[in-house]
Short mmCIF file of C-alpha atoms in Angstrom, two decimals:
data_model
loop_
_atom_site.label_atom_id
_atom_site.label_comp_id
_atom_site.label_asym_id
_atom_site.label_seq_id
_atom_site.Cartn_x
_atom_site.Cartn_y
_atom_site.Cartn_z
CA UNK A 147 0.52 0.32 -0.14
CA UNK A 148 2.80 3.02 0.68
CA UNK A 149 4.06 1.74 -2.75
CA UNK A 150 0.98 2.38 -4.16
CA UNK A 151 0.67 5.68 -2.62
CA UNK A 152 3.94 7.03 -3.62
CA UNK A 153 3.50 6.31 -7.32
CA UNK A 154 0.24 7.45 -7.63
CA UNK A 155 0.95 11.33 -5.77
CA UNK A 156 4.58 10.48 -8.16
CA UNK A 157 2.33 9.99 -11.10
CA UNK A 158 -0.11 13.14 -10.10
CA UNK A 159 3.00 14.80 -9.64
CA UNK A 160 4.27 14.36 -12.82
CA UNK A 161 1.33 15.17 -14.94
CA UNK A 162 0.35 17.80 -13.79
CA UNK A 163 4.04 19.51 -13.80
CA UNK A 164 4.00 17.86 -17.63
CA UNK A 165 0.70 19.96 -18.10
CA UNK A 166 1.64 22.45 -16.92
CA UNK A 167 4.63 22.75 -18.24
CA UNK A 168 3.59 22.27 -21.98
CA UNK A 169 0.86 24.97 -21.04
CA UNK A 170 3.89 27.82 -20.16
CA UNK A 171 5.82 26.76 -22.79
CA UNK A 172 2.93 27.33 -25.77
CA UNK A 173 2.46 30.24 -23.20
CA UNK A 174 5.51 32.29 -23.48
CA UNK A 175 6.05 30.84 -27.66
CA UNK A 176 2.81 32.13 -28.56
CA UNK A 177 3.67 35.11 -26.21
CA UNK A 178 7.36 35.85 -27.62
CA UNK A 179 6.29 35.62 -31.29
CA UNK A 180 2.85 37.67 -31.16
CA UNK A 181 5.05 40.43 -30.03
CA UNK A 182 7.87 39.45 -32.47
CA UNK A 183 5.41 39.75 -35.32
CA UNK A 184 3.00 42.66 -33.76
CA UNK A 185 7.04 44.35 -33.50
CA UNK A 186 7.52 44.20 -37.23
CA UNK A 187 3.84 44.45 -39.12
CA UNK A 188 4.18 47.51 -37.22
CA UNK A 189 7.44 48.63 -38.00
CA UNK A 190 7.49 47.27 -41.19
CA UNK A 191 4.32 49.31 -42.12
CA UNK A 192 5.15 53.46 -40.40
CA UNK A 193 8.64 53.04 -41.95
CA UNK A 194 6.66 52.77 -45.03
CA UNK A 195 4.40 54.93 -44.99
CA UNK A 196 8.17 57.34 -44.72
CA UNK A 197 9.91 56.50 -47.22
CA UNK A 198 7.31 55.60 -49.61
CA UNK A 199 6.23 58.99 -50.14
CA UNK A 200 9.15 59.94 -51.90
CA UNK A 201 9.68 57.51 -54.53
CA UNK A 202 7.41 58.07 -57.24
CA UNK A 203 5.50 54.91 -59.42
CA UNK A 204 6.80 53.81 -61.80
CA UNK A 205 10.15 52.98 -59.97
CA UNK A 206 13.37 51.77 -61.66
CA UNK A 207 15.14 49.03 -60.61
CA UNK A 208 18.46 51.67 -59.21
CA UNK A 209 15.11 53.55 -57.11
CA UNK A 210 13.52 49.99 -56.19
CA UNK A 211 17.05 49.40 -54.68
CA UNK A 212 17.21 52.95 -52.77
CA UNK A 213 13.63 52.23 -51.60
CA UNK A 214 14.47 48.20 -49.82
CA UNK A 215 17.64 49.74 -48.51
CA UNK A 216 16.15 53.11 -46.91
CA UNK A 217 12.68 50.40 -45.22
CA UNK A 218 16.20 48.34 -44.51
CA UNK A 219 17.18 51.12 -42.42
CA UNK A 220 14.54 52.21 -40.16
CA UNK A 221 13.38 49.08 -39.06
CA UNK A 222 16.82 46.80 -37.91
CA UNK A 223 18.67 45.99 -40.66
CA UNK A 224 16.51 43.73 -41.70
CA UNK A 225 16.18 42.06 -44.63
CA UNK A 226 13.93 43.97 -47.70
CA UNK A 227 12.82 43.06 -50.79
CA UNK A 228 10.75 45.40 -52.89
CA UNK A 229 8.67 43.66 -55.66
CA UNK A 230 6.95 46.11 -58.58
CA UNK A 231 5.23 43.90 -61.62
CA UNK A 232 8.16 41.91 -62.86
CA UNK A 233 10.87 44.01 -61.02
CA UNK A 234 12.51 43.56 -57.94
CA UNK A 235 15.48 44.27 -55.79
CA UNK A 236 17.30 43.32 -52.28
CA UNK A 237 18.15 46.18 -49.02
CA UNK A 238 21.42 42.93 -48.83
CA UNK A 239 22.29 41.92 -52.35
CA UNK A 240 23.60 38.59 -51.24
CA UNK A 241 20.88 37.75 -49.48
CA UNK A 242 18.81 35.02 -50.76
CA UNK A 243 14.91 35.88 -50.43
CA UNK A 244 13.21 32.92 -52.55
CA UNK A 245 13.19 29.94 -50.42
CA UNK A 246 11.63 32.25 -47.71
CA UNK A 247 9.73 34.24 -49.35
CA UNK A 248 6.23 32.08 -50.47
CA UNK A 249 4.12 31.94 -53.25
CA UNK A 250 1.53 32.09 -50.97
CA UNK A 251 2.24 34.78 -48.91
CA UNK A 252 3.29 37.42 -52.56
CA UNK A 253 -0.52 36.30 -53.60
CA UNK A 254 -1.54 37.10 -50.45
CA UNK A 255 0.41 40.84 -50.57
CA UNK A 256 -1.04 40.81 -53.97
CA UNK A 257 -4.55 41.08 -53.00
CA UNK A 258 -4.04 44.35 -51.29
CA UNK A 259 -6.01 42.99 -48.16
CA UNK A 260 -3.45 44.83 -46.01
CA UNK A 261 -0.34 43.78 -43.85
CA UNK A 262 0.15 39.47 -43.66
CA UNK A 263 2.65 37.41 -42.28
CA UNK A 264 4.17 34.06 -41.89
CA UNK A 265 6.62 31.56 -40.21
CA UNK A 266 8.68 29.35 -42.00
CA UNK A 267 11.89 27.25 -41.35
CA UNK A 268 14.74 27.89 -44.14
CA UNK A 269 17.51 25.82 -43.75
CA UNK A 270 16.26 25.01 -40.54
CA UNK A 271 15.84 27.62 -39.61
CA UNK A 272 13.26 30.31 -38.44
CA UNK A 273 12.13 33.29 -40.16
CA UNK A 274 9.47 35.13 -40.16
CA UNK A 275 8.21 36.63 -43.43
CA UNK A 276 5.96 40.56 -43.45
CA UNK A 277 4.16 41.41 -46.54
CA UNK A 278 2.74 45.08 -47.44
CA UNK A 279 1.83 46.18 -50.36
CA UNK A 280 1.98 50.10 -50.97
CA UNK A 281 -1.39 51.78 -51.13
CA UNK A 282 -1.65 56.11 -52.65
CA UNK A 283 -2.65 58.48 -49.57
CA UNK A 284 -6.19 59.45 -51.52
CA UNK A 285 -9.66 58.38 -50.02
CA UNK A 286 -9.68 54.89 -51.96
CA UNK A 287 -6.21 53.37 -50.52
CA UNK A 288 -5.25 52.20 -54.23
CA UNK A 289 -2.60 49.71 -54.18
CA UNK A 290 0.23 50.80 -55.92
CA UNK A 291 2.19 47.85 -57.54
CA UNK A 292 4.87 48.32 -55.03
CA UNK A 293 5.21 45.55 -52.80
CA UNK A 294 7.73 44.97 -49.80
CA UNK A 295 7.85 42.49 -47.92
CA UNK A 296 10.70 42.20 -44.69
CA UNK A 297 12.10 39.03 -43.88
CA UNK A 298 12.78 38.38 -39.74
CA UNK A 299 15.09 35.66 -38.21
CA UNK A 300 13.19 34.23 -35.10
CA UNK A 301 16.06 32.24 -33.77
CA UNK A 302 16.76 34.84 -30.75
CA UNK A 303 12.64 33.89 -30.07
CA UNK A 304 13.25 30.31 -30.68
CA UNK A 305 16.15 30.36 -28.01
CA UNK A 306 13.87 31.94 -25.68
CA UNK A 307 11.19 29.56 -25.75
CA UNK A 308 13.72 26.82 -25.94
CA UNK A 309 16.33 27.93 -22.73
CA UNK A 310 12.65 28.47 -21.30
CA UNK A 311 11.48 24.89 -21.76
CA UNK A 312 14.98 23.77 -20.64
CA UNK A 313 14.26 25.87 -17.02
CA UNK A 314 10.73 24.26 -17.00
CA UNK A 315 12.18 20.83 -17.35
CA UNK A 316 14.70 20.82 -15.03
CA UNK A 317 11.72 21.51 -12.42
CA UNK A 318 10.25 18.70 -12.99
CA UNK A 319 12.98 16.82 -10.70
CA UNK A 320 12.61 18.75 -7.89
CA UNK A 321 9.16 19.23 -7.75
CA UNK A 322 8.98 15.26 -8.25
CA UNK A 323 11.20 14.16 -5.72
CA UNK A 324 9.11 16.52 -3.47
CA UNK A 325 6.11 14.60 -4.30
CA UNK A 326 7.71 11.40 -3.59
CA UNK A 327 8.75 12.87 -0.30
CA UNK A 328 5.37 14.09 0.41
CA UNK A 329 4.28 11.10 -0.36
CA UNK A 330 6.25 8.99 2.15
CA UNK A 331 5.35 11.60 4.79
CA UNK A 332 1.52 10.83 4.03
CA UNK A 333 1.84 7.23 3.55
CA UNK A 334 3.61 7.20 7.32
CA UNK A 335 0.79 8.72 8.67
CA UNK A 336 -2.14 7.25 7.52
CA UNK A 337 -0.40 4.32 7.43
CA UNK A 338 1.12 3.57 10.45
CA UNK A 339 -2.00 3.30 12.47
CA UNK A 340 -3.07 0.77 9.87
CA UNK A 341 0.43 -0.99 10.95
CA UNK A 342 -0.81 -0.15 14.46
CA UNK A 343 -4.15 -2.07 14.35
CA UNK A 344 -3.13 -5.23 11.91
CA UNK A 345 -0.10 -6.24 14.45
CA UNK A 346 -2.83 -5.72 16.85
CA UNK A 347 -5.18 -8.16 14.97
CA UNK A 348 -2.13 -10.68 14.43
CA UNK A 349 -1.53 -10.50 17.75
CA UNK A 350 -4.89 -11.34 19.22
CA UNK A 351 -5.67 -14.23 16.27
CA UNK A 352 -2.30 -15.62 17.96
CA UNK A 353 -4.63 -15.67 21.26
CA UNK A 354 -2.67 -12.55 22.75
CA UNK A 355 -6.12 -11.08 23.68
CA UNK A 356 -4.22 -8.23 25.63
CA UNK A 357 -3.75 -6.27 22.62
CA UNK A 358 -4.88 -3.28 21.61
CA UNK A 359 -3.90 0.33 19.55
CA UNK A 360 -3.97 3.35 21.47
CA UNK A 361 -6.49 6.13 20.09
CA UNK A 362 -5.81 9.53 18.19
CA UNK A 363 -7.88 11.78 16.73
CA UNK A 364 -11.01 12.20 15.55
CA UNK A 365 -11.46 10.31 11.83
CA UNK A 366 -12.17 6.99 10.69
CA UNK A 367 -8.64 5.58 11.26
CA UNK A 368 -9.28 6.58 15.01
CA UNK A 369 -12.74 5.82 15.03
CA UNK A 370 -11.70 1.91 13.65
CA UNK A 371 -9.02 1.54 16.11
CA UNK A 372 -11.81 2.28 18.64
CA UNK A 373 -13.69 -0.36 17.50
CA UNK A 374 -10.94 -3.18 17.06
CA UNK A 375 -10.61 -2.46 21.27
CA UNK A 376 -13.46 -2.66 22.18
CA UNK A 377 -14.25 -6.15 20.11
CA UNK A 378 -10.97 -7.37 22.39
CA UNK A 379 -12.74 -5.85 25.00
CA UNK A 380 -15.78 -8.17 24.12
CA UNK A 381 -13.71 -10.94 23.27
CA UNK A 382 -11.47 -10.68 25.89
CA UNK A 383 -14.18 -10.65 29.33
CA UNK A 384 -16.31 -13.57 27.28
CA UNK A 385 -13.05 -15.94 26.88
CA UNK A 386 -12.56 -15.42 30.23
CA UNK A 387 -15.71 -16.49 31.42
CA UNK A 388 -15.86 -19.10 29.14
CA UNK A 389 -12.81 -20.26 30.99
CA UNK A 390 -13.92 -19.64 34.25
CA UNK A 391 -16.62 -21.78 33.34
CA UNK A 392 -14.50 -24.79 31.36
CA UNK A 393 -11.94 -25.23 34.68
CA UNK A 394 -15.91 -24.95 36.74
CA UNK A 395 -16.31 -28.07 34.45
CA UNK A 396 -13.00 -29.75 34.92
CA UNK A 397 -13.67 -29.22 38.62
CA UNK A 398 -16.34 -30.87 38.74
CA UNK A 399 -15.24 -34.10 36.84
CA UNK A 400 -11.90 -33.98 38.63
CA UNK A 401 -14.63 -33.93 41.94
CA UNK A 402 -16.94 -35.62 40.22
CA UNK A 403 -14.30 -39.15 39.52
CA UNK A 404 -12.82 -38.62 42.36
CA UNK A 405 -16.14 -39.63 45.17
CA UNK A 406 -16.84 -41.69 43.50
CA UNK A 407 -13.75 -43.90 43.14
CA UNK A 408 -15.09 -45.05 47.56
CA UNK A 409 -18.41 -46.74 46.31
CA UNK A 410 -17.06 -47.47 43.59
CA UNK A 411 -13.99 -49.78 44.89
CA UNK A 412 -16.83 -51.52 47.34
CA UNK A 413 -19.36 -52.18 44.37
CA UNK A 414 -16.61 -53.16 42.55
CA UNK A 415 -15.87 -56.22 45.69
CA UNK A 416 -19.15 -57.13 45.80
CA UNK A 417 -19.70 -57.67 42.65
CA UNK A 418 -16.29 -59.18 42.45
CA UNK A 419 -18.27 -62.51 44.90
CA UNK A 420 -20.79 -62.23 43.22
CA UNK A 421 -20.04 -63.38 39.75
CA UNK A 422 -17.71 -65.62 41.47
CA UNK A 423 -20.65 -67.31 42.91
CA UNK A 424 -22.91 -66.92 39.96
CA UNK A 425 -23.40 -70.88 39.28
CA UNK A 426 -25.15 -71.35 42.50
CA UNK A 427 -27.68 -68.56 42.28
CA UNK A 428 -30.70 -69.22 40.63
CA UNK A 429 -30.48 -68.34 36.98
CA UNK A 430 -32.58 -65.52 37.29
CA UNK A 431 -29.98 -64.47 40.40
CA UNK A 432 -27.10 -65.14 38.11
CA UNK A 433 -27.84 -63.05 35.00
CA UNK A 434 -28.17 -60.67 37.14
CA UNK A 435 -25.26 -60.63 39.49
CA UNK A 436 -23.12 -60.81 36.07
CA UNK A 437 -24.81 -57.94 34.56
CA UNK A 438 -23.80 -55.64 37.44
CA UNK A 439 -20.29 -57.21 37.48
CA UNK A 440 -20.27 -55.90 33.84
CA UNK A 441 -21.76 -52.48 34.49
CA UNK A 442 -19.58 -51.93 37.61
CA UNK A 443 -16.35 -52.17 35.47
CA UNK A 444 -18.19 -50.42 33.19
CA UNK A 445 -18.91 -47.31 35.50
CA UNK A 446 -15.38 -48.01 36.79
CA UNK A 447 -13.48 -47.55 33.89
CA UNK A 448 -15.43 -44.18 32.74
CA UNK A 449 -14.33 -42.95 36.01
CA UNK A 450 -10.54 -43.92 35.23
CA UNK A 451 -11.58 -42.06 32.08
CA UNK A 452 -12.82 -39.20 33.43
CA UNK A 453 -10.05 -37.93 35.66
CA UNK A 454 -7.48 -39.60 32.84
CA UNK A 455 -9.07 -37.28 30.39
CA UNK A 456 -9.23 -34.01 33.40
CA UNK A 457 -5.62 -34.76 34.57
CA UNK A 458 -4.97 -33.88 30.59
CA UNK A 459 -7.21 -30.85 30.70
CA UNK A 460 -5.41 -29.91 34.10
CA UNK A 461 -2.06 -30.45 32.05
CA UNK A 462 -1.10 -32.32 34.85
CA UNK A 463 0.36 -35.25 33.14
CA UNK A 464 3.75 -35.71 33.26
CA UNK A 465 5.74 -38.79 30.80
CA UNK A 466 7.57 -41.77 32.43
CA UNK A 467 10.42 -41.87 29.58
CA UNK A 468 12.80 -44.26 28.55
CA UNK A 469 14.08 -45.87 25.92
CA UNK A 470 11.92 -49.50 25.03
CA UNK A 471 11.81 -51.67 22.20
CA UNK A 472 8.84 -50.98 20.34
CA UNK A 473 7.77 -54.50 18.98
CA UNK A 474 8.19 -55.60 22.50
CA UNK A 475 6.59 -53.48 23.93
CA UNK A 476 2.99 -53.59 21.04
CA UNK A 477 3.44 -57.32 21.87
CA UNK A 478 3.29 -57.49 25.79
CA UNK A 479 -0.27 -55.19 25.09
CA UNK A 480 -1.49 -57.04 23.11
CA UNK A 481 -0.67 -60.75 24.77
CA UNK A 482 -1.48 -58.68 28.58
CA UNK A 483 -5.05 -58.74 27.50
CA UNK A 484 -4.99 -62.35 25.31
CA UNK A 485 -5.20 -60.18 21.08
CA UNK A 486 -2.31 -62.69 20.32
CA UNK A 487 -4.33 -65.43 18.59
CA UNK A 488 -6.94 -62.43 16.92
CA UNK A 489 -4.50 -59.72 15.94
CA UNK A 490 -2.05 -60.11 13.42
CA UNK A 491 1.59 -58.13 14.41
CA UNK A 492 4.24 -57.74 11.18
CA UNK A 493 6.24 -55.17 13.73
CA UNK A 494 10.08 -54.01 12.58
CA UNK A 495 12.69 -55.58 15.10
CA UNK A 496 15.32 -53.85 16.62
CA UNK A 497 13.48 -50.11 16.83
CA UNK A 498 14.18 -48.74 20.06
CA UNK A 499 12.70 -45.35 21.39
CA UNK A 500 12.08 -42.77 24.40
CA UNK A 501 8.63 -43.68 25.61
CA UNK A 502 6.32 -43.86 28.16
CA UNK A 503 5.30 -47.82 27.81
CA UNK A 504 2.53 -47.48 30.09
CA UNK A 505 0.91 -44.44 27.86
CA UNK A 506 2.41 -46.72 24.86
CA UNK A 507 0.25 -49.59 26.12
CA UNK A 508 -2.56 -47.06 26.14
CA UNK A 509 -2.87 -45.70 22.41
CA UNK A 510 -2.16 -49.94 21.78
CA UNK A 511 -5.38 -51.10 23.92
CA UNK A 512 -7.48 -48.36 22.17
CA UNK A 513 -6.71 -48.50 17.82
CA UNK A 514 -6.30 -52.47 18.71
CA UNK A 515 -9.56 -52.99 21.18
CA UNK A 516 -11.58 -50.32 18.69
CA UNK A 517 -10.43 -52.71 15.85
CA UNK A 518 -12.00 -55.83 17.07
CA UNK A 519 -15.21 -54.76 18.92
CA UNK A 520 -16.17 -52.31 16.03
CA UNK A 521 -13.66 -53.64 12.55
CA UNK A 522 -14.09 -56.82 10.81
CA UNK A 523 -11.26 -60.06 10.94
CA UNK A 524 -8.38 -59.82 9.98
CA UNK A 525 -6.60 -57.18 11.89
CA UNK A 526 -3.51 -56.02 11.15
CA UNK A 527 -0.88 -53.58 13.48
CA UNK A 528 1.97 -53.18 12.25
CA UNK A 529 4.76 -50.92 13.19
CA UNK A 530 7.33 -49.53 11.21
CA UNK A 531 9.39 -45.99 10.83
CA UNK A 532 9.67 -43.46 8.30
CA UNK A 533 12.58 -41.50 8.19
CA UNK A 534 10.24 -38.53 7.19
CA UNK A 535 12.71 -36.91 4.77
CA UNK A 536 14.02 -33.38 6.31
CA UNK A 537 11.46 -33.82 9.64
CA UNK A 538 13.47 -36.25 11.23
CA UNK A 539 12.74 -40.50 11.98
CA UNK A 540 9.17 -41.59 12.78
CA UNK A 541 8.13 -43.76 14.68
CA UNK A 542 4.49 -45.84 12.47
CA UNK A 543 2.03 -47.27 14.26
CA UNK A 544 -0.51 -48.94 11.79
CA UNK A 545 -4.32 -51.10 13.16
CA UNK A 546 -6.46 -52.29 9.63
CA UNK A 547 -8.84 -53.14 9.74
CA UNK A 548 -11.38 -54.56 7.73
CA UNK A 549 -14.97 -53.97 8.97
CA UNK A 550 -17.59 -51.47 7.27
CA UNK A 551 -15.00 -48.59 8.07
CA UNK A 552 -16.51 -45.09 9.25
CA UNK A 553 -17.74 -41.98 7.17
CA UNK A 554 -16.38 -39.98 6.73
CA UNK A 555 -18.34 -37.35 8.77
CA UNK A 556 -17.14 -40.01 11.13
CA UNK A 557 -14.09 -39.82 10.58
CA UNK A 558 -13.59 -35.70 11.22
CA UNK A 559 -14.86 -35.97 15.16
CA UNK A 560 -14.19 -40.18 16.50
CA UNK A 561 -11.41 -38.15 18.74
CA UNK A 562 -14.02 -36.33 19.75
CA UNK A 563 -15.04 -36.99 23.65
CA UNK A 564 -18.09 -38.70 24.35
CA UNK A 565 -17.89 -39.01 20.39
CA UNK A 566 -19.66 -42.96 19.29
CA UNK A 567 -20.38 -43.52 15.51
CA UNK A 568 -22.64 -46.00 16.93
CA UNK A 569 -24.26 -46.10 12.61
CA UNK A 570 -21.10 -46.27 11.43
CA UNK A 571 -18.97 -49.15 13.16
CA UNK A 572 -20.83 -50.95 15.64
CA UNK A 573 -21.63 -54.67 15.49
CA UNK A 574 -22.43 -54.91 19.03
CA UNK A 575 -24.99 -53.50 20.27
CA UNK A 576 -24.61 -50.26 21.84
CA UNK A 577 -20.53 -50.43 21.29
CA UNK A 578 -18.22 -47.19 20.92
CA UNK A 579 -14.66 -46.33 19.44
CA UNK A 580 -13.71 -45.70 22.92
CA UNK A 581 -13.38 -48.06 25.68
CA UNK A 582 -9.47 -48.99 26.05
CA UNK A 583 -11.04 -52.90 27.45
CA UNK A 584 -12.18 -56.26 25.69
CA UNK A 585 -15.82 -56.16 26.03
CA UNK A 586 -19.05 -55.56 24.89
CA UNK A 587 -20.55 -53.95 26.80
CA UNK A 588 -20.51 -49.84 25.80
CA UNK A 589 -17.48 -47.29 26.32
CA UNK A 590 -16.80 -44.45 28.06
CA UNK A 591 -16.56 -42.48 24.21
CA UNK A 592 -13.52 -41.32 26.12
CA UNK A 593 -10.96 -43.87 24.96
CA UNK A 594 -9.74 -42.31 21.71
CA UNK A 595 -10.43 -39.08 23.11
CA UNK A 596 -7.18 -40.56 25.21
CA UNK A 597 -5.12 -42.31 22.47
CA UNK A 598 -4.78 -38.78 20.97
CA UNK A 599 -3.62 -36.85 24.50
CA UNK A 600 -1.31 -39.25 25.33
CA UNK A 601 0.11 -39.04 21.13
CA UNK A 602 -0.09 -35.75 21.47
CA UNK A 603 2.40 -35.54 24.83
CA UNK A 604 4.29 -38.14 23.17
CA UNK A 605 4.80 -35.12 20.59
CA UNK A 606 3.04 -37.53 18.05
CA UNK A 607 -0.30 -37.30 16.83
CA UNK A 608 -2.98 -40.63 15.14
CA UNK A 609 -4.79 -40.04 12.00
CA UNK A 610 -7.88 -41.92 10.83
CA UNK A 611 -8.60 -43.34 7.47
CA UNK A 612 -10.16 -45.74 4.67
CA UNK A 613 -8.29 -48.70 4.60
CA UNK A 614 -7.76 -49.37 0.99
CA UNK A 615 -8.69 -53.27 0.87
CA UNK A 616 -11.86 -51.51 3.12
CA UNK A 617 -12.68 -51.30 6.91
CA UNK A 618 -10.79 -48.55 8.84
CA UNK A 619 -7.30 -47.25 9.49
CA UNK A 620 -5.72 -45.52 12.34
CA UNK A 621 -2.50 -44.10 11.90
CA UNK A 622 0.16 -43.52 14.79
CA UNK A 623 2.81 -41.02 14.44
CA UNK A 624 6.18 -40.85 16.84
CA UNK A 625 9.22 -39.05 17.01
CA UNK A 626 11.54 -41.23 16.95
CA UNK A 627 13.76 -39.91 20.30
CA UNK A 628 17.25 -42.53 21.07
CA UNK A 629 18.33 -42.68 24.53
CA UNK A 630 21.32 -40.90 23.55
CA UNK A 631 19.00 -37.91 22.53
CA UNK A 632 17.28 -37.51 25.21
CA UNK A 633 20.36 -37.52 27.07
#
């Protein structure tokens, strides 16, 4: 914008200066030539009036030459040509006049309608030629047949107008420079508040809600700055209110989860006893005992997940990282849950990285458990190392199934908390994509969100896509940090 403003100022100044120069040159040239022309006509007319009274008509060649010389002497030694019918005489016998007195001018003078003049270019030099018919002094003003032509050089006038043009042209450069300086000053005055407003807007966009701009003056920019400040105040107030409400909600969830743990412990113990003795109970009582046990376990997992997610929200989670063999870690996670025979594992050996093994186990449990519950066999777990180009090396863990897959809208929300893609993925009634266990009961809807938070805690991410053979594939990417890098 600064460049456009400066260029506009300079172009306007340049056009104005060129226009003014052209007009000034035209007017000055016209004035100089008009003055010279009027002086030449008046001088010739007056001098001819004085000298012609002593000329006898018809004149001979000698009389005509003397007449031309006297007229020339009285008008500043200009070249004078006197013509009478076929006779012609010049005040300067060495001067060439034929090329400067045109046939057109001679015809106009011969018509006897007063003084006539014409500007001509001869051998690269400008001349003014004035023609005048000599008339009798009686009342009818008849022409005598005697014609007088005066040739005046216009070199001085041409040089004067050229010098004027050069002077004005030389003045264009300072005018343009001055216009550029003024444009820079104007641009600074106008654009400085705009730059400050832009900087404050960028700061606001990056999360600095305390960014404000100073309001100066009462123009449109001041109104814009005032509106920006009012908008920022309202946004900051709304953000503070939302943060306060979010903090209250997190505290509420954490407090409720914590308070539920004690009665849940007792309920779990009782439910375990009932499940162990279920075979000795009547069928209805046994079914009720097993249902209570399953629902109590599900409630216990929900409380654990709520506690875990609240710790992520409070940023109270820390990595307990150490170097581990990732292939062994994945195999241990599958074996712990009895999934070894249900999952095809293609694990690159010797991949060691600094990770929190417990949190990697949680990620694997959620991804594989989700595929087993909601996908279709075969479920494949693949571990490999990706060099990642300039971004460094990455550990890539893919969990793929051959189920119905996730709809596009479900893939966009699969990591949202409490989201359950029942319509797209459920194989058993009431299941979801977010539980780390292997039961057929309904999960908490927090498992995938917790898995993603654990991946981010390692500096990685989890992506979901469509498997080329049908089904869904979840891809875990973790930066490959070795023990030496961690030190």
